[in-house]
Short mmCIF file of C-alpha atoms in Angstrom, two decimals:
data_model
loop_
_atom_site.label_atom_id
_atom_site.label_comp_id
_atom_site.label_asym_id
_atom_site.label_seq_id
_atom_site.Cartn_x
_atom_site.Cartn_y
_atom_site.Cartn_z
CA MET M 13 34.07 29.97 47.62
CA ASP M 14 32.64 32.88 48.06
CA LEU M 15 34.30 35.34 48.45
CA SER M 16 33.34 38.67 49.95
CA SER M 17 34.24 42.34 48.56
CA VAL M 18 37.34 44.32 49.35
CA PHE M 19 36.80 47.72 49.98
CA PHE M 20 40.25 49.38 49.75
CA ILE M 21 43.47 48.78 48.32
CA GLY M 22 45.59 47.12 51.04
CA ASN M 23 44.64 43.48 50.49
CA ILE M 24 42.78 43.55 47.65
CA MET M 25 40.91 40.14 47.27
CA ASN M 26 39.24 38.94 44.60
CA LEU M 27 36.52 41.69 44.30
CA GLU M 28 32.97 40.09 43.83
CA ARG M 29 31.87 36.66 42.84
CA ILE M 30 28.27 37.58 43.19
CA PRO M 31 26.58 37.71 39.74
CA ASN M 32 26.63 40.26 37.54
CA GLU M 33 23.07 41.34 38.07
CA GLU M 34 23.81 41.91 41.83
CA LYS M 35 27.03 44.24 41.21
CA LEU M 36 24.68 45.83 39.29
CA SER M 37 21.94 46.44 41.09
CA LEU M 38 23.84 47.04 44.87
CA CYS M 39 25.88 49.72 42.82
CA ARG M 40 22.37 51.09 42.02
CA ARG M 41 20.95 51.08 45.75
CA TYR M 42 23.90 52.59 46.87
CA TYR M 43 23.89 55.22 44.24
CA LEU M 44 19.97 56.19 44.96
CA GLY M 45 20.87 55.79 48.76
CA GLY M 46 23.51 58.60 47.98
CA PHE M 47 20.51 60.72 47.79
CA ALA M 48 19.44 60.81 51.32
CA PHE M 49 22.36 63.31 52.21
CA LEU M 50 25.23 60.52 52.16
CA PRO M 51 27.96 61.78 50.08
CA PHE M 52 30.04 59.11 52.18
CA LEU M 53 27.64 56.30 50.67
CA TRP M 54 28.83 57.73 47.06
CA LEU M 55 32.17 57.76 48.09
CA VAL M 56 31.89 54.27 49.08
CA ASN M 57 30.09 53.47 45.64
CA VAL M 58 32.57 54.76 43.92
CA LEU M 59 35.91 53.03 45.79
CA TRP M 60 34.17 49.74 45.89
CA PHE M 61 33.05 49.92 42.25
CA PHE M 62 35.33 51.72 40.20
CA ARG M 63 37.73 48.31 39.49
CA GLU M 64 34.73 46.66 38.37
CA ALA M 65 33.48 49.59 36.07
CA PHE M 66 36.85 50.41 34.43
CA LEU M 67 39.34 48.42 34.81
CA LYS M 68 37.44 44.78 34.08
CA PRO M 69 36.47 43.52 30.81
CA THR M 70 33.54 44.52 29.00
CA TYR M 71 30.60 42.54 30.33
CA THR M 72 26.88 43.19 29.85
CA GLU M 73 26.00 45.33 33.01
CA GLN M 74 28.64 47.06 33.35
CA LEU M 75 27.81 50.15 31.24
CA GLN M 76 25.28 51.24 33.52
CA ILE M 77 27.55 50.61 36.74
CA LYS M 78 29.70 52.74 35.17
CA SER M 79 27.21 55.50 34.89
CA TYR M 80 26.26 55.08 38.23
CA VAL M 81 29.57 55.21 39.36
CA LYS M 82 30.25 58.20 37.14
CA LYS M 83 26.90 59.95 38.88
CA SER M 84 27.92 58.88 42.10
CA ALA M 85 31.59 60.50 42.09
CA LEU M 86 29.45 63.25 40.13
CA GLY M 87 27.27 64.08 43.26
CA LEU M 88 30.13 63.64 45.46
CA ILE M 89 31.82 66.20 44.25
CA VAL M 90 29.16 68.59 44.31
CA TRP M 91 28.50 67.93 48.35
CA VAL M 92 32.55 68.10 49.15
CA ALA M 93 32.29 71.46 47.25
CA VAL M 94 29.17 72.44 49.38
CA LEU M 95 30.75 71.36 52.59
CA THR M 96 33.84 72.91 51.46
CA THR M 97 32.08 76.49 50.91
CA TRP M 98 29.95 76.30 54.24
CA ILE M 99 32.69 75.21 56.47
CA THR M 100 34.96 77.69 55.24
CA ILE M 101 32.08 80.52 55.53
CA PHE M 102 31.19 79.23 59.26
CA GLN M 103 35.12 78.82 60.23
CA HIS M 104 35.65 82.84 58.87
CA PHE M 105 32.47 84.58 60.02
CA ARG M 106 31.75 82.57 63.34
CA ALA M 107 33.04 85.37 65.44
CA GLN M 108 31.36 88.22 63.97
CA TRP M 109 28.05 86.43 63.71
CA GLY M 110 28.21 86.60 67.50
CA GLU M 111 24.62 85.19 68.55
CA VAL M 112 23.73 83.19 65.57
CA GLY M 113 27.27 82.03 65.61
CA ASP M 114 26.70 80.20 69.11
CA TYR M 115 23.14 79.20 67.72
CA LEU M 116 25.00 77.25 65.26
CA SER M 117 28.22 76.09 67.27
CA PHE M 118 28.42 72.52 68.42
CA THR M 119 31.75 73.42 70.00
CA ILE M 120 32.80 76.81 71.04
CA PRO M 121 36.97 77.26 71.17
CA LEU M 122 37.82 78.41 74.56
CA GLY M 123 40.25 81.89 74.61
CA THR M 124 43.44 81.17 75.95
CA ALA M 125 44.24 83.30 79.34
CA MET U 16 35.73 22.43 54.46
CA ARG U 17 37.52 24.04 57.23
CA LEU U 18 37.07 26.57 59.18
CA LEU U 19 38.55 27.97 61.81
CA GLN U 20 36.45 30.32 64.04
CA LEU U 21 37.53 32.34 66.79
CA TRP U 22 34.72 32.78 68.71
CA ALA U 23 34.63 35.24 70.71
CA PHE U 24 33.01 36.53 73.94
CA ASP U 25 31.37 39.52 73.87
CA PHE U 26 29.87 40.90 77.25
CA CYS U 27 27.01 42.66 75.31
CA GLN U 28 25.32 42.03 78.36
CA LEU U 29 27.45 44.55 80.38
CA LEU U 30 25.07 47.82 79.18
CA PHE U 31 25.45 50.98 80.97
CA MET U 32 22.79 52.58 82.14
CA ASN U 33 22.25 55.11 79.83
CA THR U 34 21.22 53.12 77.32
CA SER U 35 18.86 51.14 78.16
CA ASP U 36 18.35 47.82 75.90
CA SER U 37 20.07 49.33 73.37
CA GLU U 38 23.45 48.89 74.67
CA GLU U 39 22.38 45.04 75.29
CA ASP U 40 22.39 44.90 71.79
CA SER U 41 25.56 46.80 71.01
CA TYR U 42 26.77 44.28 73.27
CA ASN U 43 25.14 41.41 71.24
CA GLU U 44 26.74 42.85 68.56
CA ARG U 45 30.09 42.63 69.85
CA SER U 46 31.03 39.32 70.71
CA ALA U 47 30.44 37.29 67.86
CA LEU U 48 32.25 34.74 67.52
CA VAL U 49 30.57 31.71 68.74
CA GLN U 50 28.71 31.95 71.41
CA SER U 51 27.66 35.75 71.70
CA GLU U 52 23.79 36.22 71.71
CA SER U 53 23.76 35.92 68.08
CA PRO U 54 20.61 34.81 67.24
CA THR U 55 20.65 37.06 65.15
CA ILE U 56 23.21 35.75 62.83
CA PRO U 57 20.92 32.84 62.02
CA SER U 58 17.90 35.11 60.83
CA TYR U 59 20.24 36.46 58.65
CA ASN U 60 20.97 33.61 57.81
CA GLN U 61 17.38 32.55 57.00
CA ASP U 62 16.91 35.46 55.16
CA HIS U 63 19.15 35.04 53.28
CA ASP U 64 18.73 31.35 52.53
CA MET U 65 15.22 32.24 51.95
CA SER U 66 16.07 34.90 49.63
CA LEU U 67 18.85 32.43 47.91
CA PRO U 68 16.93 29.53 46.58
CA GLN U 69 19.72 28.00 44.54
CA GLU U 70 21.72 27.42 47.42
CA THR U 71 21.71 23.56 48.29
CA ASP U 72 21.95 21.79 51.28
CA SER U 73 25.39 19.71 49.87
CA LYS U 74 27.16 23.04 49.53
CA ARG U 75 26.54 24.65 52.06
CA ARG U 76 27.90 23.41 55.18
CA ARG U 77 27.75 26.79 57.25
CA PRO U 78 29.97 27.61 59.90
CA VAL U 79 28.13 28.37 62.99
CA SER U 80 29.77 31.31 64.01
CA SER U 81 28.43 33.55 66.96
CA GLY U 82 28.83 36.83 66.55
CA LEU U 83 27.98 39.11 68.98
CA ASP U 84 29.35 39.47 72.02
CA GLU U 85 30.10 36.50 73.29
CA PRO U 86 33.74 35.57 73.40
CA GLY U 87 33.40 32.88 71.15
CA PRO U 88 34.85 29.83 71.03
CA VAL U 89 37.28 28.53 68.48
CA GLU U 90 35.28 26.47 66.40
CA ARG U 91 36.34 24.35 63.39
CA GLU U 92 35.09 22.01 60.90
CA ARG U 93 36.59 18.86 59.22
CA ALA U 94 37.28 18.81 55.19
CA SER U 95 37.24 15.35 54.35
CA THR U 96 41.11 15.48 53.49
CA PRO U 97 43.47 13.22 55.17
CA ASP U 98 44.57 13.74 58.57
CA GLY U 99 48.01 14.80 58.29
CA GLU U 100 47.58 16.80 55.64
CA GLU U 101 44.97 18.70 57.29
CA GLU U 102 46.57 19.14 60.48
CA GLU U 103 49.47 20.73 57.98
CA LEU U 104 47.23 23.00 56.42
CA THR U 105 45.57 24.56 59.86
CA LEU U 106 48.76 25.20 61.15
CA LYS U 107 50.12 26.84 58.33
CA TYR U 108 47.25 28.90 57.23
CA GLY U 109 46.20 29.20 61.09
CA ALA U 110 49.56 30.78 61.63
CA LYS U 111 48.54 33.03 58.53
CA HIS U 112 45.32 33.93 60.35
CA VAL U 113 46.71 35.02 64.08
CA ILE U 114 48.72 37.44 62.02
CA MET U 115 45.63 38.82 59.89
CA LEU U 116 43.70 39.11 63.52
CA PHE U 117 46.47 41.12 65.15
CA ILE U 118 46.02 44.00 62.61
CA PRO U 119 42.82 44.78 64.18
CA VAL U 120 43.15 43.87 67.71
CA THR U 121 46.16 46.58 67.42
CA LEU U 122 44.50 49.30 65.84
CA CYS U 123 41.72 48.55 68.52
CA MET U 124 43.76 49.16 70.87
CA VAL U 125 45.60 51.97 69.01
CA VAL U 126 42.55 53.67 68.26
CA VAL U 127 41.54 53.21 72.45
CA VAL U 128 44.85 54.33 73.46
CA ALA U 129 45.57 57.26 71.61
CA THR U 130 41.89 58.67 72.51
CA ILE U 131 42.90 58.00 76.53
CA LYS U 132 46.29 60.06 75.97
CA SER U 133 44.60 62.99 74.33
CA VAL U 134 41.12 63.24 75.03
CA SER U 135 40.56 63.70 78.78
CA PHE U 136 37.16 62.86 79.03
CA TYR U 137 37.27 59.35 79.47
CA THR U 138 40.00 59.74 82.16
CA GLU U 139 37.92 61.75 84.36
CA LYS U 140 36.44 60.28 87.27
CA SER U 141 32.39 61.05 86.93
CA SER U 142 29.58 60.92 89.39
CA GLN U 143 27.29 59.22 86.67
CA ARG U 144 27.83 55.24 87.57
CA LEU U 145 26.14 52.43 85.36
CA ILE U 146 23.57 50.98 87.13
CA TYR U 147 25.13 47.73 86.71
CA THR U 148 28.04 48.78 88.92
CA PRO U 149 25.87 50.17 91.86
CA PHE U 150 28.27 50.60 94.94
CA GLU U 151 30.49 52.92 95.08
CA GLU U 152 34.31 52.68 95.57
CA ASP U 153 35.03 54.96 98.85
CA PRO U 154 38.84 56.00 98.14
CA ASN U 155 39.53 55.78 101.96
CA SER U 156 39.06 52.43 102.90
CA VAL U 157 40.97 49.80 101.16
CA GLY U 158 38.57 46.92 102.61
CA GLN U 159 35.04 48.79 101.70
CA ARG U 160 36.94 49.13 98.59
CA LEU U 161 37.67 46.39 97.64
CA LEU U 162 34.35 44.73 99.11
CA ASN U 163 32.66 47.17 96.85
CA SER U 164 34.03 45.93 93.83
CA PHE U 165 33.28 42.49 94.43
CA LEU U 166 30.26 43.08 94.61
CA ASN U 167 30.04 45.03 91.94
CA THR U 168 31.47 42.29 89.78
CA ILE U 169 28.70 40.19 91.37
CA VAL U 170 26.19 41.83 89.89
CA MET U 171 27.97 42.93 86.37
CA ILE U 172 28.70 38.82 85.80
CA SER U 173 24.58 38.18 87.15
CA VAL U 174 23.41 40.97 84.22
CA ILE U 175 26.04 39.43 81.60
CA VAL U 176 24.43 35.63 83.06
CA VAL U 177 21.30 36.61 82.37
CA MET U 178 21.36 38.43 79.11
CA THR U 179 22.84 35.36 77.92
CA ILE U 180 20.87 32.78 79.13
CA ILE U 181 17.91 35.10 78.04
CA LEU U 182 19.47 35.15 74.31
CA VAL U 183 20.31 31.16 74.30
CA VAL U 184 16.63 31.24 74.85
CA LEU U 185 15.67 33.49 72.35
CA TYR U 186 17.66 31.46 69.41
CA LYS U 187 16.31 28.16 70.46
CA TYR U 188 12.62 29.05 70.08
CA ARG U 189 13.97 31.28 67.08
CA CYS U 190 12.70 34.67 68.01
CA TYR U 191 15.10 35.65 65.49
CA LYS U 192 13.35 39.17 64.61
CA PHE U 193 13.65 40.26 68.14
CA ILE U 194 17.36 39.33 68.49
CA HIS U 195 17.23 40.60 65.10
CA GLY U 196 15.79 43.79 66.53
CA TRP U 197 17.94 44.01 69.43
CA LEU U 198 20.93 44.09 67.37
CA ILE U 199 20.33 46.43 65.47
CA LEU U 200 18.99 48.94 68.14
CA SER U 201 22.14 48.37 69.94
CA SER U 202 24.18 49.17 66.84
CA LEU U 203 22.46 52.44 66.22
CA MET U 204 23.15 53.69 69.80
CA LEU U 205 26.63 52.71 68.65
CA LEU U 206 27.09 54.71 66.15
CA PHE U 207 25.21 57.73 66.18
CA TRP U 208 24.81 58.37 69.70
CA PHE U 209 28.77 57.28 71.28
CA SER U 210 30.22 58.72 68.32
CA PHE U 211 28.42 61.86 68.53
CA MET U 212 29.57 61.95 72.06
CA TYR U 213 33.18 61.09 71.41
CA LEU U 214 33.73 63.67 68.63
CA GLY U 215 32.07 65.86 70.78
CA GLU U 216 34.90 65.33 73.54
CA VAL U 217 37.51 65.40 70.42
CA PHE U 218 36.82 68.48 69.45
CA LYS U 219 36.64 70.22 72.87
CA THR U 220 39.71 69.10 73.86
CA TYR U 221 41.89 70.23 70.13
CA ASN U 222 39.47 73.04 70.56
CA VAL U 223 38.08 73.37 67.18
CA ALA U 224 34.70 75.02 66.43
CA MET U 225 32.01 73.03 65.08
CA ASP U 226 28.82 74.13 63.43
CA TYR U 227 25.82 71.99 64.17
CA PRO U 228 25.08 70.92 60.15
CA THR U 229 28.55 69.94 59.37
CA LEU U 230 28.37 67.58 62.58
CA VAL U 231 24.83 66.39 61.82
CA MET U 232 25.85 65.40 58.09
CA ILE U 233 29.36 63.57 60.07
CA ILE U 234 27.13 61.46 62.32
CA TRP U 235 24.59 61.03 59.80
CA ASN U 236 26.68 59.48 57.26
CA PHE U 237 29.34 57.49 59.89
CA GLY U 238 25.66 56.10 61.52
CA VAL U 239 24.08 54.97 57.96
CA VAL U 240 27.00 53.68 56.12
CA GLY U 241 28.13 51.90 59.30
CA MET U 242 24.21 50.42 59.76
CA ILE U 243 24.44 49.86 55.90
CA CYS U 244 28.28 47.64 56.47
CA ILE U 245 27.51 45.72 59.06
CA HIS U 246 23.69 45.02 58.88
CA TRP U 247 23.35 44.68 55.00
CA LYS U 248 25.93 44.28 52.34
CA GLY U 249 29.25 46.24 52.33
CA PRO U 250 32.97 46.34 51.30
CA LEU U 251 34.73 44.11 54.08
CA ARG U 252 37.49 46.30 54.67
CA LEU U 253 34.83 49.13 55.37
CA GLN U 254 33.05 46.50 57.56
CA GLN U 255 35.82 45.59 59.45
CA ALA U 256 36.88 49.11 59.97
CA TYR U 257 33.12 49.59 61.25
CA LEU U 258 33.76 47.11 63.42
CA ILE U 259 37.19 47.86 64.90
CA VAL U 260 35.53 51.41 65.28
CA ILE U 261 32.63 50.23 67.50
CA SER U 262 34.70 47.90 69.46
CA ALA U 263 36.72 50.63 70.59
CA LEU U 264 33.77 53.39 70.90
CA MET U 265 32.35 50.64 73.24
CA ALA U 266 35.17 50.36 75.13
CA LEU U 267 35.81 53.62 75.52
CA ILE U 268 32.83 53.88 77.47
CA PHE U 269 33.71 50.79 79.67
CA ILE U 270 36.90 52.95 80.51
CA LYS U 271 35.09 55.61 81.06
CA TYR U 272 31.93 54.15 83.53
CA LEU U 273 33.54 51.75 85.74
CA PRO U 274 35.08 52.05 88.57
CA GLU U 275 38.35 51.43 88.74
CA TRP U 276 39.08 48.57 90.82
CA SER U 277 36.25 47.28 89.74
CA ALA U 278 37.20 47.41 86.32
CA TRP U 279 40.13 45.02 87.15
CA VAL U 280 38.04 42.86 89.13
CA ILE U 281 35.27 42.71 85.95
CA LEU U 282 37.66 41.77 83.76
CA GLY U 283 39.01 38.80 85.44
CA ALA U 284 35.46 37.92 86.13
CA ILE U 285 34.55 37.95 82.75
CA SER U 286 37.48 35.73 81.73
CA ILE U 287 36.73 32.99 83.93
CA TYR U 288 32.97 33.25 82.78
CA ASP U 289 33.77 33.44 79.22
CA LEU U 290 35.25 30.17 80.05
CA ILE U 291 33.07 28.28 81.82
CA ALA U 292 30.40 29.46 79.36
CA VAL U 293 32.22 27.81 76.31
CA LEU U 294 33.78 25.24 78.02
CA CYS U 295 31.04 23.40 79.73
CA PRO U 296 28.79 21.25 78.54
CA LYS U 297 25.82 23.17 80.33
CA GLY U 298 27.09 26.49 79.58
CA PRO U 299 24.75 28.61 77.48
CA LEU U 300 27.51 29.61 74.71
CA ARG U 301 28.09 26.39 74.36
CA MET U 302 24.50 25.42 74.00
CA LEU U 303 24.11 28.14 71.87
CA VAL U 304 26.56 26.90 69.55
CA GLU U 305 25.83 23.33 68.94
CA THR U 306 22.27 24.58 68.89
CA ALA U 307 23.07 26.31 65.88
CA GLN U 308 25.10 23.59 64.54
CA GLU U 309 22.23 21.70 64.61
CA ARG U 310 20.42 23.60 62.62
CA ASN U 311 23.03 24.09 60.63
CA GLU U 312 23.04 27.82 60.64
CA PRO U 313 25.80 30.07 60.61
CA ILE U 314 25.98 32.03 63.77
CA PHE U 315 26.48 34.89 62.06
CA PRO U 316 27.38 38.29 63.58
CA ALA U 317 26.47 41.64 62.35
CA LEU U 318 29.73 42.36 64.48
CA ILE U 319 31.81 39.56 63.76
CA TYR U 320 35.19 40.58 62.54
CA SER U 321 36.27 37.90 60.06
CA SER U 322 39.94 38.02 58.93
CA ALA U 323 39.15 36.82 55.28
CA MET U 324 42.58 35.15 53.73
CA VAL U 325 41.22 33.22 51.11
CA TRP U 326 43.30 30.04 50.60
CA MET U 327 42.64 28.51 46.69
CA VAL U 328 43.93 26.97 44.53
CA GLY U 329 41.29 27.02 42.02
CA MET U 330 38.44 29.19 41.99
CA ALA U 331 34.95 27.32 41.32
CA ASP U 332 33.87 29.44 38.25
CA SER U 333 30.39 31.08 38.18
CA SER U 334 30.01 28.44 35.63
CA ASN U 335 28.54 26.72 38.82
CA PRO U 336 25.32 28.13 39.53
CA GLY U 337 24.44 27.15 42.75
CA SER U 338 27.24 28.64 44.38
CA GLY U 339 25.43 31.17 46.33
CA GLU U 340 28.27 33.81 46.11
CA SER U 341 26.56 36.59 47.32
CA PHE U 342 25.92 34.99 50.73
CA THR U 343 29.36 36.02 51.82
CA ILE U 344 28.98 39.16 51.23
CA ILE U 345 26.38 39.62 53.78
CA TYR U 346 27.80 36.93 56.22
CA LYS U 347 31.20 38.10 55.77
CA TYR U 348 32.83 34.48 55.80
CA PHE U 349 33.54 31.77 53.35
CA PHE U 350 31.83 28.63 52.75
CA PRO U 351 34.81 26.13 51.64
CA GLN U 352 33.56 24.63 49.05
CA ASP U 353 35.96 22.71 46.48
CA ASN U 354 38.98 23.88 48.41
CA GLU U 355 38.89 24.82 51.81
CA MET U 356 38.87 28.31 52.78
CA LEU U 357 40.43 29.35 55.99
CA TRP U 358 38.96 32.07 58.13
CA VAL U 359 38.90 32.82 61.53
CA LYS U 360 36.63 35.26 63.71
CA LEU U 361 36.81 36.62 66.83
CA GLY U 362 34.02 38.14 68.65
CA LEU U 363 33.70 42.14 69.04
CA GLY U 364 32.81 41.27 72.75
CA ASP U 365 36.79 39.58 72.66
CA PHE U 366 37.96 43.30 70.75
CA ILE U 367 35.99 45.35 73.54
CA PHE U 368 38.09 43.82 76.40
CA TYR U 369 41.53 43.34 75.33
CA SER U 370 41.29 47.25 74.54
CA VAL U 371 39.75 47.80 78.17
CA LEU U 372 42.31 46.22 79.36
CA VAL U 373 45.17 48.05 77.69
CA GLY U 374 42.72 51.49 77.95
CA LYS U 375 42.49 50.98 81.86
CA ALA U 376 46.46 50.38 81.56
CA ALA U 377 47.50 53.31 79.78
CA ALA U 378 44.90 55.42 81.79
CA THR U 379 45.92 54.59 85.06
CA GLY U 380 49.47 52.50 84.67
CA GLY U 381 52.45 55.04 84.87
CA ASP U 382 53.74 55.31 81.66
CA TRP U 383 53.99 53.49 78.36
CA ASN U 384 55.80 50.81 79.93
CA THR U 385 52.88 49.33 81.53
CA THR U 386 50.33 50.06 78.27
CA LEU U 387 53.06 48.00 75.97
CA ALA U 388 53.72 45.54 78.35
CA CYS U 389 49.82 44.99 78.70
CA PHE U 390 49.48 45.28 74.96
CA VAL U 391 52.36 42.50 74.49
CA ALA U 392 50.67 40.06 77.01
CA ILE U 393 47.04 40.25 75.21
CA LEU U 394 48.82 39.61 72.10
CA ILE U 395 50.51 36.52 72.94
CA GLY U 396 47.17 35.45 74.86
CA LEU U 397 46.30 35.76 71.21
CA CYS U 398 48.62 33.40 69.94
CA LEU U 399 48.36 30.91 72.43
CA THR U 400 44.24 30.75 72.24
CA LEU U 401 45.02 30.83 68.20
CA LEU U 402 47.28 27.35 68.75
CA LEU U 403 44.80 26.22 71.00
CA LEU U 404 41.83 26.43 68.31
CA ALA U 405 43.98 24.67 65.81
CA ILE U 406 45.32 21.95 68.29
CA PHE U 407 41.87 21.58 69.76
CA LYS U 408 39.30 22.16 66.73
CA LYS U 409 36.68 23.54 68.58
CA ALA U 410 35.50 26.66 69.75
CA LEU U 411 37.25 27.85 72.62
CA PRO U 412 37.07 31.14 74.92
CA ALA U 413 38.82 33.94 73.42
CA LEU U 414 39.09 35.65 76.60
CA PRO U 415 41.13 33.92 79.41
CA ILE U 416 44.58 33.83 78.47
CA SER U 417 44.70 36.99 77.13
CA ILE U 418 42.80 38.68 80.00
CA THR U 419 45.37 36.62 82.42
CA PHE U 420 48.33 37.76 80.82
CA GLY U 421 47.61 41.30 80.84
CA LEU U 422 46.35 41.01 84.15
CA VAL U 423 49.67 40.02 85.30
CA PHE U 424 51.74 41.53 83.14
CA TYR U 425 49.65 44.61 84.06
CA PHE U 426 49.99 44.69 87.96
CA SER U 427 53.23 43.25 87.85
CA THR U 428 54.78 45.95 85.68
CA ASP U 429 53.15 48.61 87.22
CA ASN U 430 54.32 47.67 90.38
CA LEU U 431 57.82 45.73 90.77
CA VAL U 432 59.00 47.24 86.71
CA ARG U 433 58.07 50.49 86.93
CA PRO U 434 59.68 51.34 89.99
CA PHE U 435 62.57 49.80 89.27
CA MET U 436 63.10 51.39 85.87
CA ASP U 437 62.44 54.80 87.27
CA SER U 438 65.34 54.27 89.92
CA LEU U 439 67.31 52.71 87.21
CA ALA U 440 67.05 55.96 85.41
CA ALA U 441 67.61 58.78 88.39
CA HIS U 442 70.38 56.61 89.04
CA GLN U 443 71.39 56.93 85.90
CA TYR U 444 72.34 53.52 85.19
CA TYR U 445 71.98 52.06 81.96
CA ILE U 446 71.38 48.43 81.60
#
């Protein structure tokens, strides 16, 4: 029986009954895809393959999967830092920036009477 | 192998005017259990088949699954085990599946009700209407309003019927690419445009400042990862989560853009259509399922929710070369081989219409009593449908029983129970 992979911790089913080469290829594709401004994809990669990479007994492709997971985690941390910085700056200085602030805003909070 | 499939009928054909074809796609995607328009499923299947030459026919008995929007019949394939044992197993594991389906249906409804109660956008009357409901409801004259809602319903249902027939024709003539493209367009629309609208309204409601760069990042990530998970390979839980979110978004759009009375009449009419389409011998959905079965292809839906419960005594190992494991990741269901894997699939269309019913109850019903009553009614209906599935072992429509109970409960609670409770509370009389 083939089993689908399960992502989150909730109801864990057997992770992947796909051959190791395919796991590696999947991990690699998720890693490469994350470069298209997709930190979420990197997050998914890390969470999905964490078990495979670190908690399972060693097999041939595991080393590479580990490296991809680590690199995805690194990229994710970088993106989180960048986004947090930007959001903090924006929220803090939005009012002061006047016109530029409005131009950048998608929604502008309304004042209270 | 035994498969329990609960097909949901999705009326993808209900599309909105804002979206041209893509909506239809989204609908297609939506229901997926069996009969929906999911010609794309075969295409997935086919592509997949070609890429996995090691799969052998003896191994695969693909369940016919319709995936997208069509209300799905529940389908079941039997394994070659003795009947009594099979029955028992079916019922036993069917119960588990019922529970497993409760969770996503409940989640979808919770998301819809939470949004309705907090974001006023979705309950504001809009002058815009869908082209599928061209007749305006005049609040002044009851007769006129009723007539217009029936006319709207007729228009809507005919659109749906036409779409379903087109889908079946496309599937029969193997225009899989077309269906596939349609499906992708509609999921694109749902994942990007509707979620963009939704986020905008949520931010406005909570008075949060949001800048374009961050918003673009959020929508881009959400949409692309959604497309990957749904149409390609991704973790099962994430895919299930995306399907729930998509159904909720769709239900919210319906709630916003369908006129009041028309919405109720349409819900009723769709359940009847579902019943006819799935059970009548010449029904389009049934033909879709049968064609898929003849071709021995699973109707896979890009959007079918599957409760994957694995019950396996001994798992075949990867020493078995042709097992084709990767299939399941794409198709999100299981091909039972030696041991049975029971799974139930519910089409997204079903999720959507259940949520529309509960959402409307939350929007227009007086208070939480009505909403809760509708919620319970739908769950009871779902239980009964799954029970029938276990008994009849063939594709069944998932909408009629639940929607009927839901409508009955809504109107009776709104008109009978609520005044009763109100006057009890007013007189401080506790029972």
